[in-house]
MMTF fields as JSON, N, C-alpha, C and O atoms, coordinates in Angstrom:
{
  "mmtfVersion": "1.0.0",
  "mmtfProducer": "UNKNOWN",
  "numBonds": 619,
  "numAtoms": 620,
  "numGroups": 155,
  "numChains": 1,
  "numModels": 1,
  "chainsPerModel": [1],
  "groupsPerChain": [155],
  "chainIdList": ["A"],
  "bondAtomList": [4, 2, 8, 6, 12, 10, 16, 14, 20, 18, 24, 22, 28, 26, 32, 30, 36, 34, 40, 38, 44, 42, 48, 46, 52, 50, 56, 54, 60, 58, 64, 62, 68, 66, 72, 70, 76, 74, 80, 78, 84, 82, 88, 86, 92, 90, 96, 94, 100, 98, 104, 102, 108, 106, 112, 110, 116, 114, 120, 118, 124, 122, 128, 126, 132, 130, 136, 134, 140, 138, 144, 142, 148, 146, 152, 150, 156, 154, 160, 158, 164, 162, 168, 166, 172, 170, 176, 174, 180, 178, 184, 182, 188, 186, 192, 190, 196, 194, 200, 198, 204, 202, 208, 206, 212, 210, 216, 214, 220, 218, 224, 222, 228, 226, 232, 230, 236, 234, 240, 238, 244, 242, 248, 246, 252, 250, 256, 254, 260, 258, 264, 262, 268, 266, 272, 270, 276, 274, 280, 278, 284, 282, 288, 286, 292, 290, 296, 294, 300, 298, 304, 302, 308, 306, 312, 310, 316, 314, 320, 318, 324, 322, 328, 326, 332, 330, 336, 334, 340, 338, 344, 342, 348, 346, 352, 350, 356, 354, 360, 358, 364, 362, 368, 366, 372, 370, 376, 374, 380, 378, 384, 382, 388, 386, 392, 390, 396, 394, 400, 398, 404, 402, 408, 406, 412, 410, 416, 414, 420, 418, 424, 422, 428, 426, 432, 430, 436, 434, 440, 438, 444, 442, 448, 446, 452, 450, 456, 454, 460, 458, 464, 462, 468, 466, 472, 470, 476, 474, 480, 478, 484, 482, 488, 486, 492, 490, 496, 494, 500, 498, 504, 502, 508, 506, 512, 510, 516, 514, 520, 518, 524, 522, 528, 526, 532, 530, 536, 534, 540, 538, 544, 542, 548, 546, 552, 550, 556, 554, 560, 558, 564, 562, 568, 566, 572, 570, 576, 574, 580, 578, 584, 582, 588, 586, 592, 590, 596, 594, 600, 598, 604, 602, 608, 606, 612, 610, 616, 614],
  "bondOrderList": [1, 1, 1, 1, 1, 1, 1, 1, 1, 1, 1, 1, 1, 1, 1, 1, 1, 1, 1, 1, 1, 1, 1, 1, 1, 1, 1, 1, 1, 1, 1, 1, 1, 1, 1, 1, 1, 1, 1, 1, 1, 1, 1, 1, 1, 1, 1, 1, 1, 1, 1, 1, 1, 1, 1, 1, 1, 1, 1, 1, 1, 1, 1, 1, 1, 1, 1, 1, 1, 1, 1, 1, 1, 1, 1, 1, 1, 1, 1, 1, 1, 1, 1, 1, 1, 1, 1, 1, 1, 1, 1, 1, 1, 1, 1, 1, 1, 1, 1, 1, 1, 1, 1, 1, 1, 1, 1, 1, 1, 1, 1, 1, 1, 1, 1, 1, 1, 1, 1, 1, 1, 1, 1, 1, 1, 1, 1, 1, 1, 1, 1, 1, 1, 1, 1, 1, 1, 1, 1, 1, 1, 1, 1, 1, 1, 1, 1, 1, 1, 1, 1, 1, 1, 1],
  "groupList": [{"groupName": "UNK", "atomNameList": ["N", "CA", "C", "O"], "elementList": ["N", "C", "C", "O"], "formalChargeList": [0, 0, 0, 0], "bondAtomList": [1, 0, 2, 1, 3, 2], "bondOrderList": [1, 1, 2], "singleLetterCode": "X", "chemCompType": "L-PEPTIDE LINKING"}],
  "groupTypeList": [0, 0, 0, 0, 0, 0, 0, 0, 0, 0, 0, 0, 0, 0, 0, 0, 0, 0, 0, 0, 0, 0, 0, 0, 0, 0, 0, 0, 0, 0, 0, 0, 0, 0, 0, 0, 0, 0, 0, 0, 0, 0, 0, 0, 0, 0, 0, 0, 0, 0, 0, 0, 0, 0, 0, 0, 0, 0, 0, 0, 0, 0, 0, 0, 0, 0, 0, 0, 0, 0, 0, 0, 0, 0, 0, 0, 0, 0, 0, 0, 0, 0, 0, 0, 0, 0, 0, 0, 0, 0, 0, 0, 0, 0, 0, 0, 0, 0, 0, 0, 0, 0, 0, 0, 0, 0, 0, 0, 0, 0, 0, 0, 0, 0, 0, 0, 0, 0, 0, 0, 0, 0, 0, 0, 0, 0, 0, 0, 0, 0, 0, 0, 0, 0, 0, 0, 0, 0, 0, 0, 0, 0, 0, 0, 0, 0, 0, 0, 0, 0, 0, 0, 0, 0, 0],
  "groupIdList": [1, 2, 3, 4, 5, 6, 7, 8, 9, 10, 11, 12, 13, 14, 15, 16, 17, 18, 19, 20, 21, 22, 23, 24, 25, 26, 27, 28, 29, 30, 31, 32, 33, 34, 35, 36, 37, 38, 39, 40, 41, 42, 43, 44, 45, 46, 47, 48, 49, 50, 51, 52, 53, 54, 55, 56, 57, 58, 59, 60, 61, 62, 63, 64, 65, 66, 67, 68, 69, 70, 71, 72, 73, 74, 75, 76, 77, 78, 79, 80, 81, 82, 83, 84, 85, 86, 87, 88, 89, 90, 91, 92, 93, 94, 95, 96, 97, 98, 99, 100, 101, 102, 103, 104, 105, 106, 107, 108, 109, 110, 111, 112, 113, 114, 115, 116, 117, 118, 119, 120, 121, 122, 123, 124, 125, 126, 127, 128, 129, 130, 131, 132, 133, 134, 135, 136, 137, 138, 139, 140, 141, 142, 143, 144, 145, 146, 147, 148, 149, 150, 151, 152, 153, 154, 155],
  "secStructList": [7, 2, 2, 2, 2, 2, 2, 2, 2, 2, 2, 2, 2, 2, 2, 2, 2, 2, 1, 2, 2, 2, 2, 2, 2, 2, 2, 2, 6, 1, 1, 7, 7, 7, 7, 6, 6, 1, 1, 1, 6, 6, 6, 2, 2, 2, 2, 2, 2, 2, 2, 2, 2, 2, 2, 2, 2, 1, 6, 6, 6, 6, 6, 6, 2, 2, 2, 2, 1, 1, 2, 2, 2, 2, 2, 2, 2, 6, 6, 4, 4, 4, 4, 4, 6, 6, 2, 2, 2, 2, 2, 2, 2, 2, 2, 2, 2, 2, 2, 2, 2, 2, 2, 2, 2, 2, 2, 2, 2, 2, 2, 6, 6, 7, 7, 1, 7, 7, 6, 6, 2, 2, 2, 2, 2, 2, 2, 2, 2, 2, 2, 2, 2, 2, 2, 2, 2, 2, 2, 2, 2, 2, 2, 2, 2, 2, 2, 6, 6, 6, 6, 6, 7, 7, 7],
  "xCoordList": [0.852, -0.001, 1.129, 0.875, 1.894, 3.104, 3.202, 3.159, 3.386, 3.878, 2.774, 2.949, 1.682, 0.423, 0.248, -0.08, 0.497, 0.003, 1.583, 1.319, 2.483, 3.103, 3.036, 3.414, 2.44, 2.043, 0.936, 1.023, 0.009, -1.431, -1.528, -2.282, 0.034, 0.529, 0.934, 0.779, 1.573, 1.912, 1.325, 1.525, 0.19, -0.655, -1.541, -1.647, -2.051, -2.237, -1.59, -2.273, 0.031, 0.485, 0.74, 1.47, -0.171, -0.029, -1.072, -0.977, -2.082, -3.147, -3.015, -3.142, -2.769, -2.544, -1.228, -1.377, -0.224, 0.691, -0.287, 0.243, -1.482, -1.57, -3.287, -3.89, -3.27, -4.583, -4.095, -4.896, -3.052, -1.789, -1.522, -1.373, -1.603, -1.004, -2.084, -1.963, -3.186, -4.805, -4.748, -4.655, -4.763, -5.27, -4.454, -4.857, -2.839, -1.746, -2.517, -2.863, -2.601, -3.754, -4.554, -4.759, -5.127, -6.534, -6.797, -7.765, -5.386, -4.769, -4.665, -5.049, -3.685, -3.075, -4.367, -4.817, -4.868, -6.214, -6.909, -7.123, -6.967, -8.16, -7.787, -8.069, -7.341, -5.949, -6.163, -6.178, -6.537, -7.083, -4.879, -3.933, -5.141, -3.716, -3.335, -3.827, -2.405, -1.893, -1.809, -0.819, -2.583, -2.882, -1.498, -0.657, -1.032, 0.431, 1.066, 0.711, 2.432, 2.909, 2.999, 3.74, 1.754, 2.504, 3.247, 3.582, 3.828, 4.634, 4.287, 3.083, 4.511, 4.217, 3.393, 3.485, 2.886, 2.466, 2.848, 2.131, 4.122, 4.437, 5.176, 5.303, 5.689, 5.378, 3.874, 3.706, 3.123, 1.698, 1.698, 1.901, 1.47, 1.356, 2.198, 1.853, 3.632, 4.695, 4.709, 5.051, 4.153, 4.045, 2.947, 2.97, 2.058, 0.331, 1.247, 1.712, 1.583, 2.392, 2.898, 2.039, 3.536, 4.294, 4.153, 4.638, 3.611, 2.671, 1.705, 1.036, 1.414, 0.344, 1.684, 1.582, 2.349, 3.66, 3.876, 3.756, 4.534, 4.434, 3.144, 3.06, 2.46, 1.125, 0.706, -0.513, 0.916, 1.143, 2.456, 2.411, 3.144, 3.983, 3.978, 4.297, 3.383, 3.096, 1.78, 1.526, 1.115, -0.384, 0.796, 1.464, 0.77, 1.176, 2.521, 2.967, 3.167, 3.466, 2.737, 2.777, 1.691, 0.909, 0.667, 1.403, -0.628, -1.614, -0.605, -0.556, 0.558, 1.606, 1.911, 1.963, 1.999, 2.476, 1.039, 1.066, -0.716, -1.388, -1.782, -2.912, -1.422, -1.588, -0.637, -0.629, 0.339, 1.665, 1.898, 2.538, 1.513, 2.003, 0.719, 1.159, -0.13, -0.885, -2.296, -3.357, -2.12, -2.85, -4.483, -5.446, -4.605, -5.879, -6.853, -8.042, -5.677, -6.227, -6.337, -7.085, -5.432, -5.6, -7.353, -8.004, -7.772, -9.054, -9.746, -10.681, -9.704, -10.723, -10.821, -11.849, -9.535, -9.996, -10.819, -11.397, -10.361, -10.529, -12.573, -13.242, -12.683, -13.856, -14.532, -15.279, -14.404, -15.654, -16.422, -16.24, -17.745, -18.323, -17.545, -17.571, -16.823, -16.006, -15.239, -14.782, -15.01, -14.612, -15.544, -15.445, -16.06, -17.17, -16.223, -16.102, -15.792, -14.831, -14.266, -14.157, -13.263, -12.17, -11.89, -11.213, -12.737, -12.643, -12.857, -12.342, -13.56, -13.617, -12.904, -12.774, -12.429, -11.314, -9.936, -9.102, -9.496, -8.358, -8.869, -8.11, -10.006, -10.19, -9.803, -9.041, -9.812, -9.959, -7.973, -7.373, -7.828, -6.268, -5.886, -5.526, -6.163, -5.601, -6.459, -5.895, -7.854, -8.658, -8.237, -8.092, -7.906, -7.769, -5.732, -5.355, -4.801, -4.3, -4.097, -2.93, -4.994, -5.272, -5.555, -4.744, -6.536, -7.045, -5.741, -5.422, -5.452, -3.773, -3.107, -2.86, -2.629, -1.586, -2.377, -1.974, -3.683, -4.324, -4.426, -4.013, -4.965, -4.797, -3.615, -3.798, -2.186, -0.782, -1.246, -1.613, -0.815, -1.026, -1.475, -1.108, -2.591, -3.718, -2.928, -2.597, -2.593, -1.957, -0.806, -0.859, -0.138, 1.397, 0.548, 0.738, -0.382, -0.716, -1.455, -1.288, -2.152, -2.49, -1.256, -1.472, -0.168, 0.107, 2.277, 3.361, 1.516, 2.428, 1.561, 1.94, 0.197, -0.717, -1.082, -1.616, -0.302, -0.706, -1.982, -2.223, -2.648, -4.144, -4.338, -3.892, -4.909, -5.878, -6.345, -6.109, -7.314, -7.636, -8.139, -7.986, -8.748, -9.297, -10.129, -9.472, -11.024, -11.514, -12.422, -13.317, -12.47, -12.889, -11.448, -11.984, -9.9, -8.784, -8.865, -8.499, -9.513, -9.33, -10.954, -11.317, -11.296, -12.878, -12.486, -13.248, -11.941, -11.279, -10.24, -10.858, -9.46, -8.488, -9.607, -9.91, -9.748, -10.918, -11.45, -11.314, -12.356, -12.871, -12.133, -12.284, -11.249, -10.177, -9.952, -10.05, -9.637, -8.861, -10.321, -10.333, -11.133, -11.775, -12.429, -12.846, -12.144, -12.755, -10.825, -10.533, -10.079, -8.631, -9.604, -10.159, -9.443, -9.888, -10.68, -10.333, -12.128, -13.201, -12.402, -12.309, -11.822, -10.643, -10.631, -11.198, -9.523, -8.52, -9.683, -10.084, -10.297, -11.11, -12.087, -12.324, -12.579, -13.108, -12.258, -12.559, -10.611, -9.427, -9.23, -9.236, -9.05, -8.762, -10.206, -9.999, -11.293, -12.806, -12.3, -12.02, -12.273, -12.281, -10.997, -11.213, -9.681, -8.827, -9.673, -9.44, -10.283, -10.88, -11.351, -11.065, -12.516, -13.379, -13.398, -14.32, -12.184, -11.783, -10.905, -11.602, -10.142, -9.424, -9.351, -8.697, -10.652, -11.367, -12.208, -12.244, -12.685, -13.858, -13.117, -13.567, -11.811, -10.89, -10.622, -9.943, -10.757, -10.09, -11.436, -11.526, -12.267, -13.451, -14.086, -14.961, -13.385, -13.76, -15.245, -16.064, -15.078, -15.942, -17.227, -17.324, -18.378, -19.923, -19.737, -20.731],
  "yCoordList": [-1.256, -0.115, 1.364, 2.548, 0.98, 2.002, 3.236, 4.457, 1.713, 2.123, 3.256, 4.364, 2.528, 3.214, 4.378, 5.306, 4.507, 5.63, 6.68, 7.873, 6.443, 7.437, 8.15, 9.128, 7.068, 7.019, 8.357, 9.483, 7.72, 8.735, 10.012, 10.919, 9.839, 12.217, 12.604, 13.781, 11.633, 12.41, 12.728, 13.731, 11.706, 12.286, 13.575, 14.619, 13.439, 14.272, 15.612, 16.257, 16.273, 16.831, 17.376, 18.263, 16.465, 16.793, 17.516, 18.343, 17.137, 18.055, 18.941, 19.962, 19.078, 20.146, 21.772, 22.958, 21.252, 21.709, 21.835, 22.824, 21.413, 21.434, 22.764, 23.383, 22.496, 23.466, 24.83, 25.764, 24.959, 26.158, 27.082, 28.203, 25.565, 26.239, 25.954, 25.782, 25.901, 26.014, 27.29, 28.215, 27.715, 29.19, 30.278, 31.298, 29.699, 30.591, 31.484, 32.662, 30.229, 30.21, 30.94, 31.986, 30.568, 31.315, 32.947, 33.698, 33.095, 34.831, 35.664, 36.747, 34.061, 34.907, 35.075, 36.214, 34.529, 33.947, 36.011, 37.038, 35.455, 37.238, 37.958, 37.159, 38.841, 40.262, 39.658, 38.439, 41.28, 41.439, 41.078, 41.186, 40.552, 40.759, 42.003, 42.558, 42.38, 43.616, 44.349, 44.061, 45.968, 45.783, 46.232, 46.821, 46.142, 46.333, 47.851, 49.006, 46.812, 48.203, 48.911, 49.85, 48.046, 47.933, 47.22, 46.642, 47.143, 46.299, 45.241, 45.452, 43.699, 42.555, 42.152, 40.926, 42.43, 42.62, 41.718, 41.064, 41.97, 40.944, 39.74, 38.728, 39.642, 37.94, 37.38, 36.395, 38.18, 37.507, 36.212, 35.216, 35.94, 34.418, 33.461, 32.489, 34.127, 33.215, 32.565, 31.404, 33.774, 32.986, 32.354, 31.579, 32.509, 31.622, 30.605, 29.997, 30.332, 28.69, 28.424, 27.753, 28.569, 28.36, 27.775, 27.017, 28.268, 28.089, 27.18, 26.51, 26.935, 25.723, 24.291, 23.066, 24.818, 23.288, 23.231, 22.02, 24.056, 23.374, 22.535, 21.879, 22.669, 22.61, 21.448, 21.438, 20.721, 20.022, 18.364, 17.164, 19.16, 18.923, 17.624, 16.493, 18.9, 18.322, 17.57, 16.815, 17.887, 16.857, 15.409, 14.611, 15.423, 14.126, 13.397, 12.433, 13.734, 12.687, 12.716, 11.565, 13.623, 13.794, 12.001, 11.036, 12.055, 10.346, 9.923, 9.477, 9.92, 8.783, 7.251, 6.065, 8.782, 8.098, 7.679, 6.722, 8.332, 6.864, 6.636, 6.269, 6.507, 4.303, 3.574, 2.419, 4.149, 2.69, 2.518, 1.493, 3.319, 2.927, 1.931, 0.782, 1.941, 0.867, 1.566, 0.953, 2.622, 3.418, 2.892, 2.574, 2.857, 2.523, 2.156, 2.392, 1.122, -0.252, -0.714, -1.688, -0.104, 0.153, 0.521, -0.036, 1.07, 2.438, 1.103, 1.688, 0.371, -0.508, -1.938, -2.556, -2.253, -3.012, -3.225, -4.146, -1.484, -0.967, -0.401, -0.263, -0.258, 0.443, -0.032, 0.66, -1.436, -1.964, -0.942, -0.788, 0.292, 0.979, 1.595, 1.557, 2.183, 2.94, 2.493, 3.41, 1.053, 1.28, 1.524, 0.836, 2.027, 3.041, 4.685, 5.58, 4.643, 6.009, 5.717, 6.148, 5.017, 4.792, 5.006, 5.634, 4.193, 3.889, 4.937, 4.907, 5.954, 7.322, 8.312, 9.302, 8.234, 9.395, 8.675, 9.58, 7.818, 6.641, 7.242, 8.164, 7.137, 7.637, 9.129, 9.567, 9.728, 11.134, 12.034, 12.879, 10.791, 11.011, 11.668, 12.814, 10.089, 10.927, 12.048, 13.126, 12.045, 13.26, 14.358, 15.133, 14.126, 16.061, 16.58, 17.699, 15.051, 16.253, 15.807, 15.999, 15.183, 15.79, 17.408, 18.251, 17.675, 18.207, 19.547, 20.396, 19.581, 20.499, 20.808, 21.993, 19.599, 19.876, 20.98, 21.989, 20.118, 21.245, 22.239, 22.836, 23.283, 23.69, 24.723, 25.906, 24.056, 24.855, 25.746, 26.855, 23.934, 24.333, 25.214, 26.032, 25.3, 26.992, 28.014, 29.077, 27.844, 29.455, 29.572, 30.777, 29.14, 28.997, 29.895, 31.106, 29.186, 30.01, 31.334, 32.203, 31.225, 32.534, 33.888, 35.088, 33.35, 33.998, 34.221, 34.803, 33.286, 33.947, 34.464, 34.579, 34.805, 35.316, 37.051, 37.853, 37.186, 38.443, 38.97, 39.834, 38.374, 39.457, 39.929, 39.244, 40.961, 41.352, 41.065, 41.646, 39.914, 39.269, 37.974, 37.806, 37.35, 35.847, 35.293, 34.48, 35.509, 35.039, 33.84, 33.827, 33.133, 32.122, 31.141, 30.322, 30.95, 30.154, 30.808, 30.185, 32.329, 31.986, 31.302, 30.46, 31.607, 30.589, 28.819, 28.169, 28.193, 26.987, 27.198, 26.674, 27.501, 27.758, 27.057, 26.018, 28.211, 28.279, 26.615, 25.74, 26.765, 25.168, 24.0, 23.224, 24.251, 23.011, 23.029, 21.917, 24.124, 24.08, 23.524, 22.652, 24.511, 23.556, 21.564, 20.656, 21.841, 20.0, 18.831, 17.64, 20.237, 19.502, 19.342, 18.358, 21.295, 20.926, 19.911, 19.377, 19.662, 18.658, 17.516, 16.806, 17.089, 15.642, 15.487, 14.871, 16.542, 15.974, 16.234, 15.103, 17.088, 17.155, 15.498, 14.998, 14.785, 13.707, 12.593, 11.847, 12.942, 12.096, 11.887, 10.789, 12.928, 13.454, 13.074, 12.992, 12.876, 12.661, 11.372, 11.169, 10.11, 8.967, 8.588, 8.106, 8.854, 8.396, 9.252, 8.701, 10.057, 9.932, 9.142, 8.535, 8.826, 8.112, 7.042, 6.509, 6.096, 4.603, 4.553, 3.855, 4.798, 5.254, 5.492, 4.939, 7.04, 7.167, 5.442, 4.614, 5.575, 4.369, 2.7, 1.566, 3.281, 1.602, 2.049, 1.125, 2.762, 3.161, 3.167, 3.267, 3.024, 3.199, 4.46, 4.686, 5.576, 7.011, 7.391, 8.306, 5.875, 6.824, 6.0, 5.124, 6.588, 6.015, 4.088, 3.371],
  "zCoordList": [0.08, -0.17, 0.042, -0.175, 0.339, 0.7, -0.801, -0.956, -1.864, -3.269, -3.914, -4.421, -3.677, -3.806, -3.393, -4.133, -1.834, -1.45, -1.977, -2.119, -2.135, -2.396, -4.619, -5.264, -4.822, -6.48, -6.569, -7.059, -5.934, -5.199, -4.929, -5.283, -3.728, -3.714, -4.858, -5.185, -5.749, -7.006, -7.811, -8.497, -7.952, -8.878, -8.238, -8.883, -7.159, -6.438, -6.948, -7.744, -6.48, -6.821, -8.395, -8.837, -9.017, -10.297, -10.882, -11.789, -10.287, -10.557, -10.021, -10.696, -8.892, -8.669, -9.391, -9.095, -10.217, -10.785, -12.183, -12.69, -13.203, -13.32, -13.656, -14.534, -12.377, -12.556, -11.843, -11.818, -11.369, -11.377, -12.948, -13.434, -13.251, -15.219, -16.078, -17.291, -15.419, -16.712, -15.923, -16.73, -14.736, -14.188, -14.863, -15.423, -14.629, -15.112, -16.547, -16.626, -17.689, -19.647, -19.392, -20.007, -18.498, -18.348, -17.98, -18.098, -17.459, -16.521, -18.252, -18.693, -19.036, -20.033, -20.859, -20.733, -21.414, -22.051, -21.799, -22.443, -20.447, -20.036, -20.493, -21.386, -20.942, -21.5, -22.298, -22.471, -23.436, -24.942, -25.031, -24.25, -26.797, -27.263, -27.829, -28.812, -27.102, -27.924, -28.609, -29.283, -29.241, -30.05, -31.233, -30.554, -32.694, -33.539, -32.912, -32.675, -32.824, -32.231, -30.914, -30.622, -29.868, -28.121, -28.301, -29.336, -26.666, -25.716, -26.035, -26.181, -26.38, -26.526, -27.578, -27.639, -28.151, -29.117, -30.559, -31.317, -30.553, -31.276, -30.464, -31.154, -29.139, -29.117, -28.338, -27.619, -28.69, -27.531, -28.335, -27.641, -29.965, -30.511, -29.643, -28.97, -29.897, -29.373, -27.893, -27.672, -26.614, -25.623, -25.306, -24.349, -25.864, -26.184, -26.38, -25.415, -27.608, -28.436, -27.054, -26.483, -26.558, -25.564, -24.031, -23.192, -24.182, -22.287, -23.114, -22.328, -24.323, -24.843, -25.049, -24.982, -25.198, -25.246, -24.503, -24.313, -22.726, -21.529, -21.019, -19.98, -21.718, -20.647, -21.494, -21.32, -22.094, -23.557, -23.097, -22.825, -23.238, -22.634, -20.711, -20.345, -20.174, -18.9, -18.629, -17.69, -19.506, -19.171, -20.073, -19.414, -21.006, -21.805, -21.064, -21.686, -19.883, -18.971, -18.042, -17.606, -17.077, -16.442, -17.133, -16.929, -17.976, -18.667, -18.286, -17.14, -19.128, -19.377, -17.464, -17.137, -16.932, -15.617, -15.178, -14.404, -15.588, -14.542, -15.15, -14.825, -17.044, -17.354, -17.261, -17.687, -16.673, -16.771, -15.177, -14.939, -13.933, -12.703, -12.482, -12.429, -12.394, -11.87, -11.084, -10.97, -10.703, -9.702, -10.883, -10.186, -11.603, -12.542, -12.295, -12.086, -12.394, -11.714, -10.942, -10.856, -9.688, -8.097, -8.05, -7.166, -8.616, -8.319, -9.54, -10.087, -9.841, -10.553, -9.691, -9.415, -9.372, -8.619, -6.857, -6.279, -6.45, -5.417, -4.759, -3.735, -6.644, -7.176, -8.025, -8.716, -8.166, -9.525, -10.056, -11.263, -9.207, -10.163, -10.84, -12.07, -10.248, -10.967, -12.252, -12.935, -12.73, -14.596, -15.641, -16.657, -15.595, -16.694, -16.475, -17.312, -15.374, -15.353, -15.211, -14.063, -15.378, -15.62, -17.586, -18.399, -17.506, -19.295, -20.084, -21.202, -19.735, -20.085, -19.69, -20.41, -18.709, -18.835, -19.334, -19.334, -19.635, -20.197, -21.341, -21.64, -22.302, -24.166, -23.362, -24.224, -22.761, -22.817, -23.229, -23.893, -22.026, -22.536, -23.824, -24.095, -24.857, -26.512, -26.599, -26.782, -26.5, -27.112, -27.394, -28.339, -25.275, -24.737, -25.534, -25.882, -25.551, -26.264, -27.733, -28.075, -28.87, -30.055, -29.835, -30.221, -29.31, -29.351, -28.732, -29.564, -28.096, -27.258, -28.41, -28.634, -29.51, -30.371, -31.787, -32.366, -31.901, -32.757, -32.59, -33.585, -31.422, -31.042, -31.199, -31.485, -30.944, -30.687, -32.381, -32.769, -33.121, -34.926, -35.135, -35.979, -34.268, -35.186, -34.174, -34.7, -32.841, -31.951, -33.392, -33.639, -34.099, -34.713, -35.82, -35.931, -36.603, -37.193, -37.463, -38.319, -36.655, -35.907, -35.656, -35.829, -35.279, -34.944, -36.192, -36.14, -36.983, -38.315, -39.442, -40.607, -38.917, -39.839, -39.704, -40.471, -37.856, -36.943, -36.503, -35.66, -37.139, -37.125, -35.919, -34.999, -35.648, -34.213, -33.347, -32.289, -33.449, -32.209, -33.557, -34.766, -32.473, -33.351, -31.956, -31.306, -31.595, -30.604, -30.832, -29.987, -31.434, -32.051, -31.31, -30.564, -31.259, -31.104, -29.225, -28.228, -29.289, -27.226, -27.016, -26.195, -27.474, -26.8, -27.217, -26.501, -27.755, -28.191, -26.942, -26.016, -26.606, -25.99, -24.267, -23.681, -24.224, -22.623, -22.464, -21.608, -24.243, -24.091, -23.46, -22.516, -24.449, -23.958, -22.543, -22.023, -21.655, -20.895, -19.237, -18.368, -19.593, -18.714, -18.815, -18.095, -20.04, -20.656, -19.864, -19.758, -19.531, -19.107, -17.497, -17.008, -16.834, -15.401, -14.626, -13.573, -15.497, -14.901, -15.192, -14.191, -16.125, -16.495, -14.827, -13.924, -15.072, -13.754, -12.512, -12.236, -11.768, -10.806, -10.776, -9.677, -12.089, -12.013, -11.128, -10.196, -12.15, -11.07, -9.825, -9.268, -9.345, -7.86, -7.083, -5.872, -7.358, -7.505, -6.768, -5.587, -8.529, -7.878, -6.848, -5.737, -7.331, -6.214, -4.916, -3.84, -4.83, -3.035, -2.682, -1.65, -3.691, -3.288, -3.234, -2.617, -3.982, -3.822, -2.458, -1.721, -1.981, -1.384, -0.095, 0.789, -0.062, 1.332, 1.631, 2.541, 0.475, 1.037, 1.167, 1.332, 0.996, 1.085, 2.578, 3.026, 3.346, 4.258, 5.415, 6.639, 4.418, 5.881, 6.102, 6.938, 4.979, 5.129, 4.226, 4.318, 3.093, 2.079, 2.46, 3.321, 1.444, 1.469, 0.726, 0.613]
}
């Protein structure tokens, strides 16, 4: 159980780090892109793309860790009722990574064209961030529900 506890602590810590990265990207997206000629205008799209690359890399490593460390299997073993939810979360991994890569590609094209603003790109990014937040929240809930119940604290 010690190994599982350490793995769970790592995953929960990664979830916290991902929430912080998502919050920082949301804050970045709340501000309008600076007008051409204003400070930061020429680097805005590059900054956006850099943030997306860092988020993608972190999420990629996080998902692969979850898939390979055995904790998802341990949740399924300890909480058989969670099997369908776990399968949905597993399928979400590749879909969310593909969405992030597509968004990154669009952000790079957007940066090359240097238009003033593209609200569709911003909405798309915020939608992906919301999906990531929901996904991580569901995983955290499953972990807490499973292991608290396993310890006699849950329903």
